PDB file of N, CA and C in Angstrom:
ATOM      1  N   MET A   1     -18.055  31.225  36.541  1.00 52.00           N
ATOM      2  CA  MET A   1     -18.760  30.262  35.720  1.00 52.00           C
ATOM      3  C   MET A   1     -18.603  28.881  36.324  1.00 52.00           C
ATOM      4  N   ALA A   2     -19.439  28.585  37.279  1.00 54.00           N
ATOM      5  CA  ALA A   2     -19.369  27.292  37.927  1.00 54.00           C
ATOM      6  C   ALA A   2     -19.845  26.206  36.979  1.00 54.00           C
ATOM      7  N   GLY A   3     -19.126  25.096  36.992  1.00 56.00           N
ATOM      8  CA  GLY A   3     -19.538  23.945  36.202  1.00 56.00           C
ATOM      9  C   GLY A   3     -19.051  23.943  34.762  1.00 56.00           C
ATOM     10  N   SER A   4     -18.467  25.053  34.294  1.00 57.00           N
ATOM     11  CA  SER A   4     -17.993  25.026  32.905  1.00 57.00           C
ATOM     12  C   SER A   4     -16.594  24.421  32.866  1.00 57.00           C
ATOM     13  N   ALA A   5     -16.377  23.587  31.900  1.00 59.00           N
ATOM     14  CA  ALA A   5     -15.089  22.890  31.769  1.00 59.00           C
ATOM     15  C   ALA A   5     -14.145  23.717  30.919  1.00 59.00           C
ATOM     16  N   LYS A   6     -12.898  23.734  31.324  1.00 56.00           N
ATOM     17  CA  LYS A   6     -11.880  24.404  30.542  1.00 56.00           C
ATOM     18  C   LYS A   6     -11.495  23.523  29.360  1.00 56.00           C
ATOM     19  N   PRO A   7     -11.261  24.129  28.214  1.00 53.00           N
ATOM     20  CA  PRO A   7     -10.793  23.308  27.104  1.00 53.00           C
ATOM     21  C   PRO A   7      -9.386  22.797  27.398  1.00 53.00           C
ATOM     22  N   ALA A   8      -9.130  21.604  26.955  1.00 48.00           N
ATOM     23  CA  ALA A   8      -7.803  21.017  27.164  1.00 48.00           C
ATOM     24  C   ALA A   8      -6.776  21.798  26.364  1.00 48.00           C
ATOM     25  N   PRO A   9      -5.619  22.018  26.928  1.00 47.00           N
ATOM     26  CA  PRO A   9      -4.588  22.743  26.186  1.00 47.00           C
ATOM     27  C   PRO A   9      -4.144  21.932  24.974  1.00 47.00           C
ATOM     28  N   ALA A  10      -3.825  22.639  23.906  1.00 48.00           N
ATOM     29  CA  ALA A  10      -3.338  21.963  22.701  1.00 48.00           C
ATOM     30  C   ALA A  10      -1.943  21.431  22.988  1.00 48.00           C
ATOM     31  N   VAL A  11      -1.757  20.177  22.708  1.00 47.00           N
ATOM     32  CA  VAL A  11      -0.472  19.547  22.955  1.00 47.00           C
ATOM     33  C   VAL A  11       0.135  19.182  21.605  1.00 47.00           C
ATOM     34  N   LEU A  12       1.327  19.655  21.378  1.00 47.00           N
ATOM     35  CA  LEU A  12       2.030  19.302  20.154  1.00 47.00           C
ATOM     36  C   LEU A  12       3.087  18.275  20.489  1.00 47.00           C
ATOM     37  N   HIS A  13       2.967  17.137  19.869  1.00 52.00           N
ATOM     38  CA  HIS A  13       3.964  16.092  20.047  1.00 52.00           C
ATOM     39  C   HIS A  13       4.962  16.197  18.903  1.00 52.00           C
ATOM     40  N   SER A  14       6.112  15.705  19.123  1.00 55.00           N
ATOM     41  CA  SER A  14       7.121  15.708  18.070  1.00 55.00           C
ATOM     42  C   SER A  14       7.460  14.280  17.696  1.00 55.00           C
ATOM     43  N   VAL A  15       7.813  14.109  16.454  1.00 52.00           N
ATOM     44  CA  VAL A  15       8.212  12.812  15.938  1.00 52.00           C
ATOM     45  C   VAL A  15       9.605  12.994  15.353  1.00 52.00           C
ATOM     46  N   ILE A  16      10.497  12.088  15.645  1.00 58.00           N
ATOM     47  CA  ILE A  16      11.836  12.157  15.074  1.00 58.00           C
ATOM     48  C   ILE A  16      11.840  11.324  13.808  1.00 58.00           C
ATOM     49  N   GLU A  17      12.280  11.937  12.725  1.00 57.00           N
ATOM     50  CA  GLU A  17      12.318  11.272  11.432  1.00 57.00           C
ATOM     51  C   GLU A  17      13.775  11.152  11.007  1.00 57.00           C
ATOM     52  N   ILE A  18      14.200   9.949  10.682  1.00 59.00           N
ATOM     53  CA  ILE A  18      15.567   9.719  10.244  1.00 59.00           C
ATOM     54  C   ILE A  18      15.530   9.436   8.746  1.00 59.00           C
ATOM     55  N   HIS A  19      16.184  10.275   7.990  1.00 59.00           N
ATOM     56  CA  HIS A  19      16.208  10.130   6.543  1.00 59.00           C
ATOM     57  C   HIS A  19      17.334   9.191   6.131  1.00 59.00           C
ATOM     58  N   SER A  20      17.292   8.753   4.882  1.00 61.00           N
ATOM     59  CA  SER A  20      18.273   7.798   4.381  1.00 61.00           C
ATOM     60  C   SER A  20      19.699   8.339   4.466  1.00 61.00           C
ATOM     61  N   ARG A  21      19.883   9.640   4.422  1.00 62.00           N
ATOM     62  CA  ARG A  21      21.218  10.234   4.504  1.00 62.00           C
ATOM     63  C   ARG A  21      21.637  10.500   5.942  1.00 62.00           C
ATOM     64  N   GLY A  22      20.869  10.023   6.904  1.00 60.00           N
ATOM     65  CA  GLY A  22      21.214  10.231   8.293  1.00 60.00           C
ATOM     66  C   GLY A  22      20.753  11.556   8.850  1.00 60.00           C
ATOM     67  N   ILE A  23      20.001  12.319   8.082  1.00 56.00           N
ATOM     68  CA  ILE A  23      19.497  13.612   8.533  1.00 56.00           C
ATOM     69  C   ILE A  23      18.311  13.366   9.459  1.00 56.00           C
ATOM     70  N   VAL A  24      18.306  14.021  10.585  1.00 51.00           N
ATOM     71  CA  VAL A  24      17.220  13.863  11.542  1.00 51.00           C
ATOM     72  C   VAL A  24      16.374  15.126  11.533  1.00 51.00           C
ATOM     73  N   ALA A  25      15.075  14.958  11.413  1.00 60.00           N
ATOM     74  CA  ALA A  25      14.164  16.101  11.436  1.00 60.00           C
ATOM     75  C   ALA A  25      13.120  15.867  12.519  1.00 60.00           C
ATOM     76  N   ILE A  26      12.741  16.901  13.202  1.00 54.00           N
ATOM     77  CA  ILE A  26      11.676  16.802  14.197  1.00 54.00           C
ATOM     78  C   ILE A  26      10.424  17.371  13.557  1.00 54.00           C
ATOM     79  N   THR A  27       9.404  16.567  13.542  1.00 64.00           N
ATOM     80  CA  THR A  27       8.168  16.907  12.865  1.00 64.00           C
ATOM     81  C   THR A  27       7.061  17.082  13.897  1.00 64.00           C
ATOM     82  N   SER A  28       6.223  18.069  13.708  1.00 85.00           N
ATOM     83  CA  SER A  28       5.101  18.268  14.625  1.00 85.00           C
ATOM     84  C   SER A  28       4.050  17.193  14.394  1.00 85.00           C
ATOM     85  N   GLN A  29       3.158  17.081  15.332  1.00 85.00           N
ATOM     86  CA  GLN A  29       2.083  16.092  15.203  1.00 85.00           C
ATOM     87  C   GLN A  29       1.254  16.364  13.956  1.00 85.00           C
ATOM     88  N   ALA A  30       1.042  17.634  13.631  1.00 86.00           N
ATOM     89  CA  ALA A  30       0.274  17.972  12.426  1.00 86.00           C
ATOM     90  C   ALA A  30       0.990  17.476  11.178  1.00 86.00           C
ATOM     91  N   ASP A  31       2.322  17.656  11.133  1.00 88.00           N
ATOM     92  CA  ASP A  31       3.082  17.156   9.989  1.00 88.00           C
ATOM     93  C   ASP A  31       3.022  15.636   9.911  1.00 88.00           C
ATOM     94  N   TYR A  32       3.150  14.999  11.071  1.00 87.00           N
ATOM     95  CA  TYR A  32       3.059  13.537  11.139  1.00 87.00           C
ATOM     96  C   TYR A  32       1.712  13.057  10.595  1.00 87.00           C
ATOM     97  N   LEU A  33       0.632  13.682  11.041  1.00 89.00           N
ATOM     98  CA  LEU A  33      -0.705  13.272  10.606  1.00 89.00           C
ATOM     99  C   LEU A  33      -0.904  13.544   9.118  1.00 89.00           C
ATOM    100  N   LYS A  34      -0.353  14.643   8.618  1.00 90.00           N
ATOM    101  CA  LYS A  34      -0.438  14.937   7.188  1.00 90.00           C
ATOM    102  C   LYS A  34       0.286  13.859   6.384  1.00 90.00           C
ATOM    103  N   GLN A  35       1.485  13.492   6.835  1.00 90.00           N
ATOM    104  CA  GLN A  35       2.232  12.441   6.151  1.00 90.00           C
ATOM    105  C   GLN A  35       1.511  11.099   6.229  1.00 90.00           C
ATOM    106  N   LYS A  36       0.895  10.824   7.362  1.00 91.00           N
ATOM    107  CA  LYS A  36       0.154   9.566   7.525  1.00 91.00           C
ATOM    108  C   LYS A  36      -1.043   9.537   6.573  1.00 91.00           C
ATOM    109  N   LEU A  37      -1.728  10.662   6.426  1.00 93.00           N
ATOM    110  CA  LEU A  37      -2.857  10.747   5.508  1.00 93.00           C
ATOM    111  C   LEU A  37      -2.400  10.515   4.065  1.00 93.00           C
ATOM    112  N   GLU A  38      -1.281  11.129   3.695  1.00 93.00           N
ATOM    113  CA  GLU A  38      -0.742  10.935   2.347  1.00 93.00           C
ATOM    114  C   GLU A  38      -0.376   9.475   2.120  1.00 93.00           C
ATOM    115  N   TRP A  39       0.216   8.845   3.148  1.00 93.00           N
ATOM    116  CA  TRP A  39       0.543   7.421   3.044  1.00 93.00           C
ATOM    117  C   TRP A  39      -0.723   6.590   2.884  1.00 93.00           C
ATOM    118  N   MET A  40      -1.762   6.920   3.642  1.00 95.00           N
ATOM    119  CA  MET A  40      -3.022   6.175   3.553  1.00 95.00           C
ATOM    120  C   MET A  40      -3.617   6.285   2.151  1.00 95.00           C
ATOM    121  N   GLU A  41      -3.525   7.457   1.547  1.00 96.00           N
ATOM    122  CA  GLU A  41      -4.033   7.632   0.183  1.00 96.00           C
ATOM    123  C   GLU A  41      -3.237   6.787  -0.798  1.00 96.00           C
ATOM    124  N   ARG A  42      -1.904   6.747  -0.617  1.00 95.00           N
ATOM    125  CA  ARG A  42      -1.067   5.894  -1.478  1.00 95.00           C
ATOM    126  C   ARG A  42      -1.382   4.426  -1.244  1.00 95.00           C
ATOM    127  N   ARG A  43      -1.631   4.046   0.010  1.00 96.00           N
ATOM    128  CA  ARG A  43      -1.949   2.648   0.338  1.00 96.00           C
ATOM    129  C   ARG A  43      -3.269   2.240  -0.301  1.00 96.00           C
ATOM    130  N   ILE A  44      -4.262   3.106  -0.229  1.00 97.00           N
ATOM    131  CA  ILE A  44      -5.561   2.812  -0.843  1.00 97.00           C
ATOM    132  C   ILE A  44      -5.398   2.644  -2.348  1.00 97.00           C
ATOM    133  N   ASP A  45      -4.612   3.521  -2.969  1.00 97.00           N
ATOM    134  CA  ASP A  45      -4.349   3.409  -4.401  1.00 97.00           C
ATOM    135  C   ASP A  45      -3.677   2.073  -4.716  1.00 97.00           C
ATOM    136  N   ALA A  46      -2.693   1.693  -3.905  1.00 97.00           N
ATOM    137  CA  ALA A  46      -2.005   0.413  -4.111  1.00 97.00           C
ATOM    138  C   ALA A  46      -2.966  -0.755  -3.938  1.00 97.00           C
ATOM    139  N   LEU A  47      -3.841  -0.694  -2.938  1.00 97.00           N
ATOM    140  CA  LEU A  47      -4.804  -1.778  -2.722  1.00 97.00           C
ATOM    141  C   LEU A  47      -5.780  -1.891  -3.886  1.00 97.00           C
ATOM    142  N   GLU A  48      -6.159  -0.775  -4.473  1.00 98.00           N
ATOM    143  CA  GLU A  48      -7.039  -0.821  -5.642  1.00 98.00           C
ATOM    144  C   GLU A  48      -6.325  -1.477  -6.822  1.00 98.00           C
ATOM    145  N   LYS A  49      -5.036  -1.166  -6.986  1.00 98.00           N
ATOM    146  CA  LYS A  49      -4.259  -1.795  -8.054  1.00 98.00           C
ATOM    147  C   LYS A  49      -4.083  -3.287  -7.802  1.00 98.00           C
ATOM    148  N   ILE A  50      -3.866  -3.655  -6.539  1.00 98.00           N
ATOM    149  CA  ILE A  50      -3.749  -5.071  -6.177  1.00 98.00           C
ATOM    150  C   ILE A  50      -5.046  -5.793  -6.489  1.00 98.00           C
ATOM    151  N   GLU A  51      -6.164  -5.174  -6.144  1.00 98.00           N
ATOM    152  CA  GLU A  51      -7.468  -5.774  -6.423  1.00 98.00           C
ATOM    153  C   GLU A  51      -7.657  -5.995  -7.923  1.00 98.00           C
ATOM    154  N   ALA A  52      -7.236  -5.035  -8.733  1.00 98.00           N
ATOM    155  CA  ALA A  52      -7.336  -5.182 -10.191  1.00 98.00           C
ATOM    156  C   ALA A  52      -6.484  -6.357 -10.671  1.00 98.00           C
ATOM    157  N   ARG A  53      -5.281  -6.507 -10.089  1.00 98.00           N
ATOM    158  CA  ARG A  53      -4.412  -7.635 -10.471  1.00 98.00           C
ATOM    159  C   ARG A  53      -5.065  -8.965 -10.088  1.00 98.00           C
ATOM    160  N   LEU A  54      -5.670  -9.005  -8.908  1.00 98.00           N
ATOM    161  CA  LEU A  54      -6.334 -10.240  -8.473  1.00 98.00           C
ATOM    162  C   LEU A  54      -7.517 -10.587  -9.370  1.00 98.00           C
ATOM    163  N   ARG A  55      -8.257  -9.576  -9.792  1.00 98.00           N
ATOM    164  CA  ARG A  55      -9.373  -9.833 -10.723  1.00 98.00           C
ATOM    165  C   ARG A  55      -8.851 -10.372 -12.046  1.00 98.00           C
ATOM    166  N   GLU A  56      -7.751  -9.812 -12.521  1.00 98.00           N
ATOM    167  CA  GLU A  56      -7.157 -10.286 -13.769  1.00 98.00           C
ATOM    168  C   GLU A  56      -6.715 -11.744 -13.624  1.00 98.00           C
ATOM    169  N   MET A  57      -6.134 -12.078 -12.480  1.00 97.00           N
ATOM    170  CA  MET A  57      -5.725 -13.465 -12.228  1.00 97.00           C
ATOM    171  C   MET A  57      -6.940 -14.392 -12.229  1.00 97.00           C
ATOM    172  N   LYS A  58      -8.028 -13.946 -11.630  1.00 97.00           N
ATOM    173  CA  LYS A  58      -9.232 -14.763 -11.599  1.00 97.00           C
ATOM    174  C   LYS A  58      -9.765 -14.985 -13.006  1.00 97.00           C
ATOM    175  N   GLU A  59      -9.764 -13.922 -13.821  1.00 97.00           N
ATOM    176  CA  GLU A  59     -10.237 -14.057 -15.201  1.00 97.00           C
ATOM    177  C   GLU A  59      -9.404 -15.068 -15.976  1.00 97.00           C
ATOM    178  N   LEU A  60      -8.090 -15.026 -15.788  1.00 97.00           N
ATOM    179  CA  LEU A  60      -7.221 -15.994 -16.466  1.00 97.00           C
ATOM    180  C   LEU A  60      -7.495 -17.407 -15.974  1.00 97.00           C
ATOM    181  N   ALA A  61      -7.704 -17.577 -14.684  1.00 96.00           N
ATOM    182  CA  ALA A  61      -7.982 -18.904 -14.128  1.00 96.00           C
ATOM    183  C   ALA A  61      -9.319 -19.439 -14.632  1.00 96.00           C
ATOM    184  N   VAL A  62     -10.321 -18.584 -14.690  1.00 97.00           N
ATOM    185  CA  VAL A  62     -11.635 -19.003 -15.197  1.00 97.00           C
ATOM    186  C   VAL A  62     -11.531 -19.360 -16.680  1.00 97.00           C
ATOM    187  N   TYR A  63     -10.777 -18.579 -17.430  1.00 96.00           N
ATOM    188  CA  TYR A  63     -10.570 -18.873 -18.851  1.00 96.00           C
ATOM    189  C   TYR A  63      -9.925 -20.250 -19.010  1.00 96.00           C
ATOM    190  N   ALA A  64      -8.890 -20.510 -18.217  1.00 95.00           N
ATOM    191  CA  ALA A  64      -8.200 -21.807 -18.306  1.00 95.00           C
ATOM    192  C   ALA A  64      -9.130 -22.952 -17.916  1.00 95.00           C
ATOM    193  N   ARG A  65      -9.963 -22.730 -16.923  1.00 95.00           N
ATOM    194  CA  ARG A  65     -10.892 -23.765 -16.478  1.00 95.00           C
ATOM    195  C   ARG A  65     -11.963 -24.049 -17.528  1.00 95.00           C
ATOM    196  N   ASP A  66     -12.471 -23.004 -18.164  1.00 97.00           N
ATOM    197  CA  ASP A  66     -13.623 -23.139 -19.046  1.00 97.00           C
ATOM    198  C   ASP A  66     -13.266 -23.462 -20.500  1.00 97.00           C
ATOM    199  N   ASN A  67     -12.003 -23.438 -20.832  1.00 96.00           N
ATOM    200  CA  ASN A  67     -11.596 -23.675 -22.217  1.00 96.00           C
ATOM    201  C   ASN A  67     -10.619 -24.837 -22.291  1.00 96.00           C
ATOM    202  N   ASP A  68     -10.649 -25.492 -23.411  1.00 94.00           N
ATOM    203  CA  ASP A  68      -9.732 -26.600 -23.647  1.00 94.00           C
ATOM    204  C   ASP A  68      -8.429 -26.004 -24.172  1.00 94.00           C
ATOM    205  N   ILE A  69      -7.478 -25.814 -23.254  1.00 95.00           N
ATOM    206  CA  ILE A  69      -6.226 -25.172 -23.645  1.00 95.00           C
ATOM    207  C   ILE A  69      -5.118 -26.210 -23.720  1.00 95.00           C
ATOM    208  N   GLY A  70      -4.186 -25.969 -24.612  1.00 95.00           N
ATOM    209  CA  GLY A  70      -3.049 -26.868 -24.751  1.00 95.00           C
ATOM    210  C   GLY A  70      -1.970 -26.548 -23.737  1.00 95.00           C
ATOM    211  N   SER A  71      -0.934 -27.364 -23.742  1.00 95.00           N
ATOM    212  CA  SER A  71       0.135 -27.193 -22.760  1.00 95.00           C
ATOM    213  C   SER A  71       0.905 -25.880 -22.979  1.00 95.00           C
ATOM    214  N   ALA A  72       1.073 -25.475 -24.246  1.00 96.00           N
ATOM    215  CA  ALA A  72       1.784 -24.221 -24.517  1.00 96.00           C
ATOM    216  C   ALA A  72       0.992 -23.034 -23.977  1.00 96.00           C
ATOM    217  N   GLU A  73      -0.321 -23.040 -24.209  1.00 96.00           N
ATOM    218  CA  GLU A  73      -1.157 -21.944 -23.702  1.00 96.00           C
ATOM    219  C   GLU A  73      -1.221 -21.983 -22.176  1.00 96.00           C
ATOM    220  N   ALA A  74      -1.262 -23.186 -21.606  1.00 96.00           N
ATOM    221  CA  ALA A  74      -1.269 -23.309 -20.148  1.00 96.00           C
ATOM    222  C   ALA A  74       0.020 -22.739 -19.566  1.00 96.00           C
ATOM    223  N   GLN A  75       1.148 -23.014 -20.229  1.00 97.00           N
ATOM    224  CA  GLN A  75       2.427 -22.466 -19.771  1.00 97.00           C
ATOM    225  C   GLN A  75       2.423 -20.936 -19.840  1.00 97.00           C
ATOM    226  N   GLU A  76       1.887 -20.381 -20.928  1.00 97.00           N
ATOM    227  CA  GLU A  76       1.798 -18.924 -21.075  1.00 97.00           C
ATOM    228  C   GLU A  76       0.922 -18.320 -19.976  1.00 97.00           C
ATOM    229  N   LEU A  77      -0.204 -18.970 -19.714  1.00 96.00           N
ATOM    230  CA  LEU A  77      -1.102 -18.475 -18.662  1.00 96.00           C
ATOM    231  C   LEU A  77      -0.423 -18.535 -17.299  1.00 96.00           C
ATOM    232  N   ASN A  78       0.290 -19.624 -17.023  1.00 97.00           N
ATOM    233  CA  ASN A  78       0.994 -19.745 -15.746  1.00 97.00           C
ATOM    234  C   ASN A  78       2.055 -18.660 -15.593  1.00 97.00           C
ATOM    235  N   GLU A  79       2.789 -18.389 -16.660  1.00 97.00           N
ATOM    236  CA  GLU A  79       3.791 -17.333 -16.606  1.00 97.00           C
ATOM    237  C   GLU A  79       3.147 -15.978 -16.365  1.00 97.00           C
ATOM    238  N   ARG A  80       2.026 -15.738 -17.026  1.00 97.00           N
ATOM    239  CA  ARG A  80       1.317 -14.470 -16.836  1.00 97.00           C
ATOM    240  C   ARG A  80       0.781 -14.359 -15.408  1.00 97.00           C
ATOM    241  N   LEU A  81       0.237 -15.467 -14.880  1.00 97.00           N
ATOM    242  CA  LEU A  81      -0.265 -15.466 -13.505  1.00 97.00           C
ATOM    243  C   LEU A  81       0.858 -15.169 -12.507  1.00 97.00           C
ATOM    244  N   LEU A  82       2.013 -15.773 -12.715  1.00 97.00           N
ATOM    245  CA  LEU A  82       3.139 -15.531 -11.815  1.00 97.00           C
ATOM    246  C   LEU A  82       3.607 -14.074 -11.888  1.00 97.00           C
ATOM    247  N   ALA A  83       3.619 -13.514 -13.088  1.00 98.00           N
ATOM    248  CA  ALA A  83       4.021 -12.114 -13.246  1.00 98.00           C
ATOM    249  C   ALA A  83       3.035 -11.181 -12.545  1.00 98.00           C
ATOM    250  N   ILE A  84       1.748 -11.448 -12.709  1.00 98.00           N
ATOM    251  CA  ILE A  84       0.726 -10.623 -12.060  1.00 98.00           C
ATOM    252  C   ILE A  84       0.815 -10.771 -10.538  1.00 98.00           C
ATOM    253  N   GLN A  85       1.050 -11.991 -10.079  1.00 97.00           N
ATOM    254  CA  GLN A  85       1.193 -12.229  -8.644  1.00 97.00           C
ATOM    255  C   GLN A  85       2.366 -11.431  -8.073  1.00 97.00           C
ATOM    256  N   GLU A  86       3.482 -11.405  -8.795  1.00 98.00           N
ATOM    257  CA  GLU A  86       4.646 -10.648  -8.335  1.00 98.00           C
ATOM    258  C   GLU A  86       4.349  -9.147  -8.333  1.00 98.00           C
ATOM    259  N   GLU A  87       3.611  -8.662  -9.337  1.00 97.00           N
ATOM    260  CA  GLU A  87       3.232  -7.248  -9.366  1.00 97.00           C
ATOM    261  C   GLU A  87       2.410  -6.895  -8.131  1.00 97.00           C
ATOM    262  N   ALA A  88       1.445  -7.751  -7.812  1.00 97.00           N
ATOM    263  CA  ALA A  88       0.590  -7.503  -6.648  1.00 97.00           C
ATOM    264  C   ALA A  88       1.405  -7.541  -5.358  1.00 97.00           C
ATOM    265  N   ALA A  89       2.303  -8.502  -5.247  1.00 97.00           N
ATOM    266  CA  ALA A  89       3.135  -8.605  -4.042  1.00 97.00           C
ATOM    267  C   ALA A  89       4.046  -7.387  -3.907  1.00 97.00           C
ATOM    268  N   ALA A  90       4.602  -6.912  -5.015  1.00 96.00           N
ATOM    269  CA  ALA A  90       5.473  -5.732  -4.977  1.00 96.00           C
ATOM    270  C   ALA A  90       4.689  -4.493  -4.551  1.00 96.00           C
ATOM    271  N   LEU A  91       3.487  -4.329  -5.083  1.00 96.00           N
ATOM    272  CA  LEU A  91       2.641  -3.205  -4.686  1.00 96.00           C
ATOM    273  C   LEU A  91       2.366  -3.247  -3.184  1.00 96.00           C
ATOM    274  N   ASP A  92       2.117  -4.440  -2.672  1.00 96.00           N
ATOM    275  CA  ASP A  92       1.847  -4.584  -1.254  1.00 96.00           C
ATOM    276  C   ASP A  92       3.080  -4.261  -0.427  1.00 96.00           C
ATOM    277  N   ARG A  93       4.226  -4.811  -0.809  1.00 94.00           N
ATOM    278  CA  ARG A  93       5.466  -4.565  -0.062  1.00 94.00           C
ATOM    279  C   ARG A  93       5.814  -3.078  -0.034  1.00 94.00           C
ATOM    280  N   MET A  94       5.654  -2.388  -1.158  1.00 92.00           N
ATOM    281  CA  MET A  94       6.049  -0.988  -1.249  1.00 92.00           C
ATOM    282  C   MET A  94       5.113  -0.052  -0.494  1.00 92.00           C
ATOM    283  N   SER A  95       3.908  -0.484  -0.204  1.00 93.00           N
ATOM    284  CA  SER A  95       2.944   0.430   0.409  1.00 93.00           C
ATOM    285  C   SER A  95       2.451  -0.009   1.781  1.00 93.00           C
ATOM    286  N   ARG A  96       2.888  -1.152   2.262  1.00 92.00           N
ATOM    287  CA  ARG A  96       2.320  -1.728   3.471  1.00 92.00           C
ATOM    288  C   ARG A  96       2.639  -0.948   4.742  1.00 92.00           C
ATOM    289  N   VAL A  97       3.860  -0.453   4.889  1.00 90.00           N
ATOM    290  CA  VAL A  97       4.304   0.107   6.163  1.00 90.00           C
ATOM    291  C   VAL A  97       4.472   1.625   6.058  1.00 90.00           C
ATOM    292  N   PHE A  98       3.951   2.317   7.043  1.00 87.00           N
ATOM    293  CA  PHE A  98       4.171   3.751   7.184  1.00 87.00           C
ATOM    294  C   PHE A  98       5.483   3.922   7.921  1.00 87.00           C
ATOM    295  N   ARG A  99       6.482   4.474   7.246  1.00 79.00           N
ATOM    296  CA  ARG A  99       7.858   4.485   7.755  1.00 79.00           C
ATOM    297  C   ARG A  99       8.019   5.166   9.107  1.00 79.00           C
ATOM    298  N   LEU A 100       7.249   6.203   9.393  1.00 75.00           N
ATOM    299  CA  LEU A 100       7.411   6.903  10.675  1.00 75.00           C
ATOM    300  C   LEU A 100       6.926   6.067  11.848  1.00 75.00           C
ATOM    301  N   ASP A 101       6.077   5.090  11.598  1.00 77.00           N
ATOM    302  CA  ASP A 101       5.603   4.230  12.684  1.00 77.00           C
ATOM    303  C   ASP A 101       6.624   3.152  13.034  1.00 77.00           C
ATOM    304  N   CYS A 102       7.678   3.025  12.247  1.00 74.00           N
ATOM    305  CA  CYS A 102       8.676   1.972  12.451  1.00 74.00           C
ATOM    306  C   CYS A 102       9.933   2.470  13.145  1.00 74.00           C
ATOM    307  N   GLN A 103       9.893   3.651  13.661  1.00 59.00           N
ATOM    308  CA  GLN A 103      11.109   4.210  14.258  1.00 59.00           C
ATOM    309  C   GLN A 103      11.006   4.262  15.750  1.00 59.00           C
TER     310      GLN A 103
END
């Protein structure tokens, strides 16, 4: 069969995973990709939650801008905005990095 190309051999790479207890596991490329996909799904979920928090912050800011609010209500809104901001930041911190890529 002149001119026909041979398929490339399947190559399995290994990834070393270090667990919090010091246990080391060798994971196949398929396992690595499965874990990466699961992480991506969690990251997308976290980003959707972050987006919802940002929309809520915008609604509070628009409410404060469009209404004559007193200092007590302004303080309450500021506290709520800071709490929502921290929630969004925590969601980002917890989901930002895929742990196997950091080893």
